[in-house]
Amino acid sequence: MKLNINDTFNKELPSDPELSNERRQVAQATHSYVEPVVPTHPKLIHFSNEMVEAIGLTEEEAKSKEFLEIFSGSKIYPQTRPYAMAYAGHQFGNWAGQLGDGRAINLFEVKHNKKRWSLQLKGSGETPYSRQGDGLAVLRSSIREYLCSEAMHHLGVPTTRALSLMLSGDDVLRDILYDGNPAYEKGAIVCRVAPSFIRFGNFELFAARNDTKNLKKLTDYTIKHFYPHLDGATKETYIKFFKEVADRTLEMVVHWQRVGFVHGVMNTDNMSILGLTIDYGPYGWLEGFDFGWTPNTTDKQNKRYRFGNQPNIGLWNLLQLANALFPLVEDAEPFEKLLNAYGSNFEKQSLEMMHSKLGLKIVSEENGKLFADLEENLVATETDMTIFFRLLSNLKKGQPDKSLETVAKAFYNPNEINSEIEERWKVWFKAYDLKLQEENDKDDTRKASMNAVNPKYVLRNYMAQLAIDKADMGDYELIDELFNLLKRPYDEQPENEKWFAKRPEWARHKVGCSMLSCSS
Ligand code: AMP
Ligand code: MG
C-alpha cells in the first residue's frame, strides 16, 4: 500500500516540544505529536470506495491487512508523525479557552491527482487536549458521522469526508443521557478526510494569547495551501481571506437550510476554515418542518443551534473569527463591512435557494411573501420537509385544486388539517400556480430542476438508528444499504421507495432518533 505522503501542517508549523499526552495547556504550537492507541481487535466495517480512490488506493488495498492496521491506528505509516491540533473556541456562546483535538489524531497528508487530503482518526485515544475525556468514540456516533458525512457530499453540501469505519474491539463507557446511568458500548474509529481540519478555533487560540507571531504563521500557512490565489502576506490579503471564509461559511449554511440539516453544535471549534460541514455529533435532519427544532438535548433550553438560527450563528461565529484575525489587520472597518454584507448576502442567497426549491426561474424579491406564507403553512401542522418539497415537483400547472392531494403524503396527521388550514393551503397553491403560469418551463422541465435540489432521500435520524441497532448486533448490511442509497439522494430509486417515508411513530421520542447528546 503506497501512499503519496505530503505532510505540510506538521512540517511547516511549530510543534509542541513536549511529547507526553498528559493533559495540559500548550503554548506557541499548532499541534502536539501523539500516537494513536493500538486497538485490541480492530475490524473493518465499511470503507468509502470514492475516498479510497481519492487518496490513491484501490479497493483491493482497502481490504488489506495494512489498510486495517494504518486506519485503525494499530501501525504508523512509515515516515509520518501523527499529531493532535491545538485550538480553542466559543462553546454555546461562551469563551471556552483551549480545546484541541481531544479524540482526533491526524495521521498524515496525502497528495493525489493534484488534491491534498489530510487523514484523521476519530476515536484513537488520548491527547494533551482530551481534558476529562478518554479520546475514544463509540460505534453509534461513528456510524452517524461515517454515513452522514458521505451523504452530505452526495447532496452537494461542502463537508469533510470519511474513508473508513472500524470497530476497535474495545468497550467504551458512556452516559448517553447524562443521567448517571453509564453503560459500556462498542468502540469504533472513523478515518475522516478533508483538505484540512483547521477550524476558526485554531486562530482564536493564538489571538486569545496575544501570540500574533503564530497567528500570522497559521494564517499564512492556511492561505498558502488552501487559498493560494490570494497571495502576499499583506493586510489586504487577510481581509480577502476573511471574505472568502465568510462566503464559504454562508454558502454551507444555505445548503443546510436547503436540505434540512441541523448541525446541532455550531461552536467555533466546529467551524471549518474551508467552509466544510465538520464534526458530526448530535446533528439531525428536519422531519416536520420547524425553524425551532434542534436535535441536541444539551441545547434544549436555549435552542441556540436550532434550524432557523443557523444562519445567525454562522455570522456570530464569523465575528469571532474576525476578532481573532484583527491583530493581523488592526483595522475593524473592513471586517465590519464584510460582516454587514453577510446579512444581505444571506437574504439574497436564501431567496435564490427558495426559488430553486419551488422551481421558479424568475427571481424576484416579491416572492418573499409566497415563501413566508408557505413556511407558515408548513408549520401549521406537522409536515415532512423532504417529502413535501419532493412531491411538490409533481404539481401540474393550472391545477391548483389537485395540489394538496399531490403532497398529502407529507402530512404526519392528516386529521390536523382542518377546514381553515385547508383553505390556507388552497390559497397558497393558487398563488403558487399563478407564479408557475408566468414561467416558460413545462411541467417536466420544472420537475427535473426541482428534483435536482430537493433530495428524495436523506439520512433520517431513525434510519441511522436502525443501522446502529443492527450493527450493535454485528449486522452491518444496513450500513452498506444506506451508504449506497445516499450516494444518489436526488435519484428516484423506486426500489428504495421504503426510505421515502415519514419517520415512524416509534421513533418520535426515541433516544438517538429525536434526542441526541454530545456524549459520543
Ligand atoms: P465536540 O463537541 O465533539 O466538538 O467536542 C468539543 C471538545 O471536546 C473538543 O476539543 C473535543 O476534542 C473534546 N472531546 C469530545 N469528546 C471527547 C472524548 N471522548 N475524549 C476526549 N476529548 C473529547
Ligand atoms: Mg468538535
PDB file of C-alpha atoms in Angstrom, residues 32-261:
ATOM      1  CA  SER A  32       1.317  18.128  19.648  1.00  0.00           C
ATOM      2  CA  TYR A  33       2.746  14.819  18.493  1.00  0.00           C
ATOM      3  CA  VAL A  34       0.789  11.835  19.761  1.00  0.00           C
ATOM      4  CA  GLU A  35       0.417   8.218  18.811  1.00  0.00           C
ATOM      5  CA  PRO A  36      -2.945   6.555  18.306  1.00  0.00           C
ATOM      6  CA  VAL A  37      -3.813   3.914  20.865  1.00  0.00           C
ATOM      7  CA  VAL A  38      -3.484   0.390  19.462  1.00  0.00           C
ATOM      8  CA  PRO A  39      -6.959  -1.158  19.372  1.00  0.00           C
ATOM      9  CA  THR A  40      -7.356  -4.647  20.812  1.00  0.00           C
ATOM     10  CA  HIS A  41      -9.168  -6.238  17.931  1.00  0.00           C
ATOM     11  CA  PRO A  42      -9.785  -3.862  15.021  1.00  0.00           C
ATOM     12  CA  LYS A  43     -12.239  -4.835  12.327  1.00  0.00           C
ATOM     13  CA  LEU A  44     -13.101  -3.007   9.139  1.00  0.00           C
ATOM     14  CA  ILE A  45     -16.852  -2.430   8.890  1.00  0.00           C
ATOM     15  CA  HIS A  46     -17.022  -0.245   5.813  1.00  0.00           C
ATOM     16  CA  PHE A  47     -14.956   1.930   3.530  1.00  0.00           C
ATOM     17  CA  SER A  48     -15.832   4.640   1.045  1.00  0.00           C
ATOM     18  CA  ASN A  49     -14.678   3.447  -2.359  1.00  0.00           C
ATOM     19  CA  GLU A  50     -14.599   7.034  -3.609  1.00  0.00           C
ATOM     20  CA  MET A  51     -12.305   8.188  -0.841  1.00  0.00           C
ATOM     21  CA  VAL A  52     -10.124   5.103  -1.191  1.00  0.00           C
ATOM     22  CA  GLU A  53      -9.581   6.100  -4.810  1.00  0.00           C
ATOM     23  CA  ALA A  54      -9.233   9.782  -3.960  1.00  0.00           C
ATOM     24  CA  ILE A  55      -6.178   9.065  -1.812  1.00  0.00           C
ATOM     25  CA  GLY A  56      -4.663   6.852  -4.496  1.00  0.00           C
ATOM     26  CA  LEU A  57      -5.561   3.368  -3.286  1.00  0.00           C
ATOM     27  CA  THR A  58      -7.511   0.531  -4.868  1.00  0.00           C
ATOM     28  CA  GLU A  59     -10.457  -1.333  -3.385  1.00  0.00           C
ATOM     29  CA  GLU A  60      -8.197  -4.393  -3.140  1.00  0.00           C
ATOM     30  CA  GLU A  61      -5.787  -2.400  -0.995  1.00  0.00           C
ATOM     31  CA  ALA A  62      -8.638  -1.184   1.190  1.00  0.00           C
ATOM     32  CA  LYS A  63      -9.312  -4.795   2.090  1.00  0.00           C
ATOM     33  CA  SER A  64      -5.683  -5.441   3.022  1.00  0.00           C
ATOM     34  CA  LYS A  65      -4.193  -6.034   6.444  1.00  0.00           C
ATOM     35  CA  GLU A  66      -2.091  -2.904   6.063  1.00  0.00           C
ATOM     36  CA  PHE A  67      -5.134  -0.692   5.475  1.00  0.00           C
ATOM     37  CA  LEU A  68      -6.739  -2.158   8.603  1.00  0.00           C
ATOM     38  CA  GLU A  69      -3.565  -1.503  10.585  1.00  0.00           C
ATOM     39  CA  ILE A  70      -2.983   2.056   9.416  1.00  0.00           C
ATOM     40  CA  PHE A  71      -6.570   3.290   9.608  1.00  0.00           C
ATOM     41  CA  SER A  72      -7.343   1.658  12.932  1.00  0.00           C
ATOM     42  CA  GLY A  73      -4.269   3.255  14.457  1.00  0.00           C
ATOM     43  CA  SER A  74      -2.510  -0.082  15.035  1.00  0.00           C
ATOM     44  CA  LYS A  75       0.519   0.953  12.997  1.00  0.00           C
ATOM     45  CA  ILE A  76       2.005   4.247  11.961  1.00  0.00           C
ATOM     46  CA  TYR A  77       2.649   4.667   8.248  1.00  0.00           C
ATOM     47  CA  PRO A  78       6.402   4.875   7.547  1.00  0.00           C
ATOM     48  CA  GLN A  79       7.933   8.324   7.761  1.00  0.00           C
ATOM     49  CA  THR A  80       4.871  10.009   9.152  1.00  0.00           C
ATOM     50  CA  ARG A  81       4.257  11.603  12.550  1.00  0.00           C
ATOM     51  CA  PRO A  82       0.691  11.710  13.886  1.00  0.00           C
ATOM     52  CA  TYR A  83      -0.398  14.761  15.820  1.00  0.00           C
ATOM     53  CA  ALA A  84      -3.301  16.424  17.565  1.00  0.00           C
ATOM     54  CA  MET A  85      -4.140  20.011  16.647  1.00  0.00           C
ATOM     55  CA  ALA A  86      -4.354  22.798  19.190  1.00  0.00           C
ATOM     56  CA  TYR A  87      -7.392  25.018  19.003  1.00  0.00           C
ATOM     57  CA  ALA A  88      -9.717  26.988  21.218  1.00  0.00           C
ATOM     58  CA  GLY A  89     -13.288  28.080  20.781  1.00  0.00           C
ATOM     59  CA  HIS A  90     -16.554  29.583  21.859  1.00  0.00           C
ATOM     60  CA  GLN A  91     -18.982  26.916  23.022  1.00  0.00           C
ATOM     61  CA  PHE A  92     -22.682  27.804  23.214  1.00  0.00           C
ATOM     62  CA  GLY A  93     -21.771  31.476  23.078  1.00  0.00           C
ATOM     63  CA  ASN A  94     -19.128  31.429  25.796  1.00  0.00           C
ATOM     64  CA  TRP A  95     -15.380  31.529  25.567  1.00  0.00           C
ATOM     65  CA  ALA A  96     -14.110  28.050  26.403  1.00  0.00           C
ATOM     66  CA  GLY A  97     -10.344  28.569  26.181  1.00  0.00           C
ATOM     67  CA  GLN A  98      -8.094  25.826  24.849  1.00  0.00           C
ATOM     68  CA  LEU A  99      -9.901  22.804  23.422  1.00  0.00           C
ATOM     69  CA  GLY A 100      -7.944  20.961  20.717  1.00  0.00           C
ATOM     70  CA  ASP A 101      -8.172  17.510  19.187  1.00  0.00           C
ATOM     71  CA  GLY A 102      -9.221  15.558  22.250  1.00  0.00           C
ATOM     72  CA  ARG A 103     -10.311  12.483  20.380  1.00  0.00           C
ATOM     73  CA  ALA A 104      -8.921  13.036  16.924  1.00  0.00           C
ATOM     74  CA  ILE A 105      -5.434  12.250  15.724  1.00  0.00           C
ATOM     75  CA  ASN A 106      -4.139  13.417  12.364  1.00  0.00           C
ATOM     76  CA  LEU A 107      -2.177  10.727  10.610  1.00  0.00           C
ATOM     77  CA  PHE A 108      -0.698  12.429   7.559  1.00  0.00           C
ATOM     78  CA  GLU A 109      -1.462  14.379   4.415  1.00  0.00           C
ATOM     79  CA  VAL A 110      -1.612  12.716   1.035  1.00  0.00           C
ATOM     80  CA  LYS A 111      -1.391  14.323  -2.369  1.00  0.00           C
ATOM     81  CA  HIS A 112      -3.118  12.527  -5.206  1.00  0.00           C
ATOM     82  CA  ASN A 113      -4.379  13.815  -8.548  1.00  0.00           C
ATOM     83  CA  LYS A 114      -3.217  17.297  -7.502  1.00  0.00           C
ATOM     84  CA  LYS A 115      -5.505  17.201  -4.464  1.00  0.00           C
ATOM     85  CA  ARG A 116      -4.349  17.391  -0.877  1.00  0.00           C
ATOM     86  CA  TRP A 117      -6.077  15.245   1.714  1.00  0.00           C
ATOM     87  CA  SER A 118      -5.489  15.234   5.418  1.00  0.00           C
ATOM     88  CA  LEU A 119      -6.424  11.959   7.119  1.00  0.00           C
ATOM     89  CA  GLN A 120      -7.561  11.929  10.698  1.00  0.00           C
ATOM     90  CA  LEU A 121      -8.652   9.153  13.061  1.00  0.00           C
ATOM     91  CA  LYS A 122     -11.550   9.979  15.343  1.00  0.00           C
ATOM     92  CA  GLY A 123     -11.645   7.863  18.473  1.00  0.00           C
ATOM     93  CA  SER A 124      -7.999   6.830  18.669  1.00  0.00           C
ATOM     94  CA  GLY A 125      -7.262   7.695  22.255  1.00  0.00           C
ATOM     95  CA  GLU A 126      -5.974  10.411  24.494  1.00  0.00           C
ATOM     96  CA  THR A 127      -4.097  13.531  23.538  1.00  0.00           C
ATOM     97  CA  PRO A 128      -2.915  16.548  25.566  1.00  0.00           C
ATOM     98  CA  TYR A 129      -6.298  18.070  24.649  1.00  0.00           C
ATOM     99  CA  SER A 130      -8.540  15.278  25.914  1.00  0.00           C
ATOM    100  CA  ARG A 131      -9.449  17.146  29.119  1.00  0.00           C
ATOM    101  CA  GLN A 132     -11.808  14.835  31.076  1.00  0.00           C
ATOM    102  CA  GLY A 133     -12.441  12.643  28.009  1.00  0.00           C
ATOM    103  CA  ASP A 134     -10.971   9.295  27.090  1.00  0.00           C
ATOM    104  CA  GLY A 135     -10.277  10.160  23.458  1.00  0.00           C
ATOM    105  CA  LEU A 136     -12.469   7.297  22.293  1.00  0.00           C
ATOM    106  CA  ALA A 137     -15.601   7.154  20.168  1.00  0.00           C
ATOM    107  CA  VAL A 138     -18.490   4.730  20.253  1.00  0.00           C
ATOM    108  CA  LEU A 139     -19.915   2.763  17.362  1.00  0.00           C
ATOM    109  CA  ARG A 140     -23.208   4.658  17.391  1.00  0.00           C
ATOM    110  CA  SER A 141     -21.716   8.098  16.846  1.00  0.00           C
ATOM    111  CA  SER A 142     -19.094   6.753  14.446  1.00  0.00           C
ATOM    112  CA  ILE A 143     -21.775   5.234  12.198  1.00  0.00           C
ATOM    113  CA  ARG A 144     -23.623   8.547  12.302  1.00  0.00           C
ATOM    114  CA  GLU A 145     -20.554  10.513  11.264  1.00  0.00           C
ATOM    115  CA  TYR A 146     -19.472   7.997   8.657  1.00  0.00           C
ATOM    116  CA  LEU A 147     -22.836   7.777   6.905  1.00  0.00           C
ATOM    117  CA  CYS A 148     -23.799  11.421   7.202  1.00  0.00           C
ATOM    118  CA  SER A 149     -20.559  12.992   6.028  1.00  0.00           C
ATOM    119  CA  GLU A 150     -20.557  10.906   2.846  1.00  0.00           C
ATOM    120  CA  ALA A 151     -24.287  11.515   2.350  1.00  0.00           C
ATOM    121  CA  MET A 152     -23.791  15.272   2.675  1.00  0.00           C
ATOM    122  CA  HIS A 153     -21.139  15.189  -0.024  1.00  0.00           C
ATOM    123  CA  HIS A 154     -23.538  13.486  -2.402  1.00  0.00           C
ATOM    124  CA  LEU A 155     -26.189  16.068  -1.560  1.00  0.00           C
ATOM    125  CA  GLY A 156     -23.748  18.685  -2.808  1.00  0.00           C
ATOM    126  CA  VAL A 157     -23.098  20.162   0.633  1.00  0.00           C
ATOM    127  CA  PRO A 158     -19.478  21.109   1.407  1.00  0.00           C
ATOM    128  CA  THR A 159     -18.274  18.647   4.028  1.00  0.00           C
ATOM    129  CA  THR A 160     -15.441  16.626   5.434  1.00  0.00           C
ATOM    130  CA  ARG A 161     -15.467  13.092   4.034  1.00  0.00           C
ATOM    131  CA  ALA A 162     -14.987   9.648   5.528  1.00  0.00           C
ATOM    132  CA  LEU A 163     -12.589   6.946   4.404  1.00  0.00           C
ATOM    133  CA  SER A 164     -13.326   4.076   6.747  1.00  0.00           C
ATOM    134  CA  LEU A 165     -15.323   2.847   9.699  1.00  0.00           C
ATOM    135  CA  MET A 166     -13.689   0.336  12.024  1.00  0.00           C
ATOM    136  CA  LEU A 167     -14.568  -1.404  15.231  1.00  0.00           C
ATOM    137  CA  SER A 168     -11.790  -1.091  17.787  1.00  0.00           C
ATOM    138  CA  GLY A 169     -12.697  -4.260  19.663  1.00  0.00           C
ATOM    139  CA  ASP A 170     -12.589  -2.287  22.909  1.00  0.00           C
ATOM    140  CA  ASP A 171     -15.505  -1.256  25.074  1.00  0.00           C
ATOM    141  CA  VAL A 172     -16.153   2.376  25.884  1.00  0.00           C
ATOM    142  CA  LEU A 173     -18.130   3.696  28.854  1.00  0.00           C
ATOM    143  CA  ARG A 174     -20.737   6.350  28.067  1.00  0.00           C
ATOM    144  CA  ASP A 175     -23.612   8.029  29.842  1.00  0.00           C
ATOM    145  CA  ILE A 176     -25.826   8.732  26.826  1.00  0.00           C
ATOM    146  CA  LEU A 177     -28.369  10.895  28.592  1.00  0.00           C
ATOM    147  CA  TYR A 178     -26.042  12.305  31.249  1.00  0.00           C
ATOM    148  CA  ASP A 179     -28.420  10.882  33.860  1.00  0.00           C
ATOM    149  CA  GLY A 180     -25.942   8.861  35.880  1.00  0.00           C
ATOM    150  CA  ASN A 181     -26.535   5.593  34.042  1.00  0.00           C
ATOM    151  CA  PRO A 182     -23.324   4.928  32.130  1.00  0.00           C
ATOM    152  CA  ALA A 183     -23.045   1.733  30.111  1.00  0.00           C
ATOM    153  CA  TYR A 184     -20.413   0.052  28.003  1.00  0.00           C
ATOM    154  CA  GLU A 185     -20.691   0.400  24.254  1.00  0.00           C
ATOM    155  CA  LYS A 186     -18.630  -0.852  21.354  1.00  0.00           C
ATOM    156  CA  GLY A 187     -15.723   1.420  20.476  1.00  0.00           C
ATOM    157  CA  ALA A 188     -15.099   2.481  16.896  1.00  0.00           C
ATOM    158  CA  ILE A 189     -12.757   4.580  14.798  1.00  0.00           C
ATOM    159  CA  VAL A 190     -13.661   6.654  11.771  1.00  0.00           C
ATOM    160  CA  CYS A 191     -10.941   7.883   9.465  1.00  0.00           C
ATOM    161  CA  ARG A 192     -12.155  11.218   8.220  1.00  0.00           C
ATOM    162  CA  VAL A 193     -10.705  13.121   5.343  1.00  0.00           C
ATOM    163  CA  ALA A 194     -10.581  16.767   4.298  1.00  0.00           C
ATOM    164  CA  PRO A 195      -8.096  19.064   2.603  1.00  0.00           C
ATOM    165  CA  SER A 196      -7.570  20.469   6.095  1.00  0.00           C
ATOM    166  CA  PHE A 197      -9.191  20.241   9.513  1.00  0.00           C
ATOM    167  CA  ILE A 198      -8.243  23.777  10.567  1.00  0.00           C
ATOM    168  CA  ARG A 199     -11.112  25.487  12.402  1.00  0.00           C
ATOM    169  CA  PHE A 200     -11.973  29.043  13.432  1.00  0.00           C
ATOM    170  CA  GLY A 201     -10.815  27.959  16.876  1.00  0.00           C
ATOM    171  CA  ASN A 202      -7.224  27.406  15.726  1.00  0.00           C
ATOM    172  CA  PHE A 203      -6.972  31.152  15.055  1.00  0.00           C
ATOM    173  CA  GLU A 204      -8.832  32.078  18.223  1.00  0.00           C
ATOM    174  CA  LEU A 205      -6.305  30.166  20.318  1.00  0.00           C
ATOM    175  CA  PHE A 206      -3.366  32.364  19.295  1.00  0.00           C
ATOM    176  CA  ALA A 207      -5.392  35.559  19.309  1.00  0.00           C
ATOM    177  CA  ALA A 208      -6.571  34.920  22.871  1.00  0.00           C
ATOM    178  CA  ARG A 209      -2.962  34.536  23.948  1.00  0.00           C
ATOM    179  CA  ASN A 210      -1.769  37.621  22.081  1.00  0.00           C
ATOM    180  CA  ASP A 211       0.532  35.342  20.130  1.00  0.00           C
ATOM    181  CA  THR A 212       0.412  37.343  16.907  1.00  0.00           C
ATOM    182  CA  LYS A 213       3.562  35.701  15.582  1.00  0.00           C
ATOM    183  CA  ASN A 214       1.990  32.254  15.485  1.00  0.00           C
ATOM    184  CA  LEU A 215      -1.390  33.644  14.476  1.00  0.00           C
ATOM    185  CA  LYS A 216       0.333  35.044  11.398  1.00  0.00           C
ATOM    186  CA  LYS A 217       2.169  31.799  10.720  1.00  0.00           C
ATOM    187  CA  LEU A 218      -1.055  29.828  10.847  1.00  0.00           C
ATOM    188  CA  THR A 219      -2.910  32.326   8.654  1.00  0.00           C
ATOM    189  CA  ASP A 220      -0.104  32.473   6.082  1.00  0.00           C
ATOM    190  CA  TYR A 221       0.012  28.681   6.039  1.00  0.00           C
ATOM    191  CA  THR A 222      -3.752  28.431   5.505  1.00  0.00           C
ATOM    192  CA  ILE A 223      -3.701  30.952   2.676  1.00  0.00           C
ATOM    193  CA  LYS A 224      -0.653  29.404   1.006  1.00  0.00           C
ATOM    194  CA  HIS A 225      -2.172  25.917   0.842  1.00  0.00           C
ATOM    195  CA  PHE A 226      -5.921  26.435   0.765  1.00  0.00           C
ATOM    196  CA  TYR A 227      -6.459  29.919  -0.649  1.00  0.00           C
ATOM    197  CA  PRO A 228      -3.420  30.002  -2.953  1.00  0.00           C
ATOM    198  CA  HIS A 229      -4.981  32.536  -5.324  1.00  0.00           C
ATOM    199  CA  LEU A 230      -4.648  35.122  -2.546  1.00  0.00           C
ATOM    200  CA  ASP A 231      -1.002  35.942  -2.444  1.00  0.00           C
ATOM    201  CA  GLY A 232       1.202  38.075  -0.275  1.00  0.00           C
ATOM    202  CA  ALA A 233       1.139  38.358   3.488  1.00  0.00           C
ATOM    203  CA  THR A 234      -0.456  41.795   3.488  1.00  0.00           C
ATOM    204  CA  LYS A 235      -3.389  43.266   5.369  1.00  0.00           C
ATOM    205  CA  GLU A 236      -5.405  43.266   2.147  1.00  0.00           C
ATOM    206  CA  THR A 237      -4.755  39.552   1.751  1.00  0.00           C
ATOM    207  CA  TYR A 238      -6.004  38.835   5.271  1.00  0.00           C
ATOM    208  CA  ILE A 239      -9.175  40.792   4.566  1.00  0.00           C
ATOM    209  CA  LYS A 240      -9.721  38.907   1.307  1.00  0.00           C
ATOM    210  CA  PHE A 241      -9.094  35.688   3.154  1.00  0.00           C
ATOM    211  CA  PHE A 242     -11.731  36.565   5.734  1.00  0.00           C
ATOM    212  CA  LYS A 243     -14.157  37.477   2.962  1.00  0.00           C
ATOM    213  CA  GLU A 244     -13.730  34.088   1.313  1.00  0.00           C
ATOM    214  CA  VAL A 245     -14.185  32.246   4.597  1.00  0.00           C
ATOM    215  CA  ALA A 246     -17.355  34.277   5.214  1.00  0.00           C
ATOM    216  CA  ASP A 247     -18.648  33.493   1.714  1.00  0.00           C
ATOM    217  CA  ARG A 248     -17.945  29.796   2.079  1.00  0.00           C
ATOM    218  CA  THR A 249     -19.499  29.642   5.545  1.00  0.00           C
ATOM    219  CA  LEU A 250     -22.643  31.300   4.256  1.00  0.00           C
ATOM    220  CA  GLU A 251     -22.792  29.005   1.263  1.00  0.00           C
ATOM    221  CA  MET A 252     -22.529  25.986   3.552  1.00  0.00           C
ATOM    222  CA  VAL A 253     -25.300  27.205   5.845  1.00  0.00           C
ATOM    223  CA  VAL A 254     -27.608  27.952   2.911  1.00  0.00           C
ATOM    224  CA  HIS A 255     -27.093  24.361   1.758  1.00  0.00           C
ATOM    225  CA  TRP A 256     -28.004  23.149   5.250  1.00  0.00           C
ATOM    226  CA  GLN A 257     -31.222  25.149   5.112  1.00  0.00           C
ATOM    227  CA  ARG A 258     -31.975  23.768   1.661  1.00  0.00           C
ATOM    228  CA  VAL A 259     -31.730  20.124   2.693  1.00  0.00           C
ATOM    229  CA  GLY A 260     -32.987  20.486   6.279  1.00  0.00           C
ATOM    230  CA  PHE A 261     -29.761  19.641   8.089  1.00  0.00           C
TER     231      PHE A 261
END
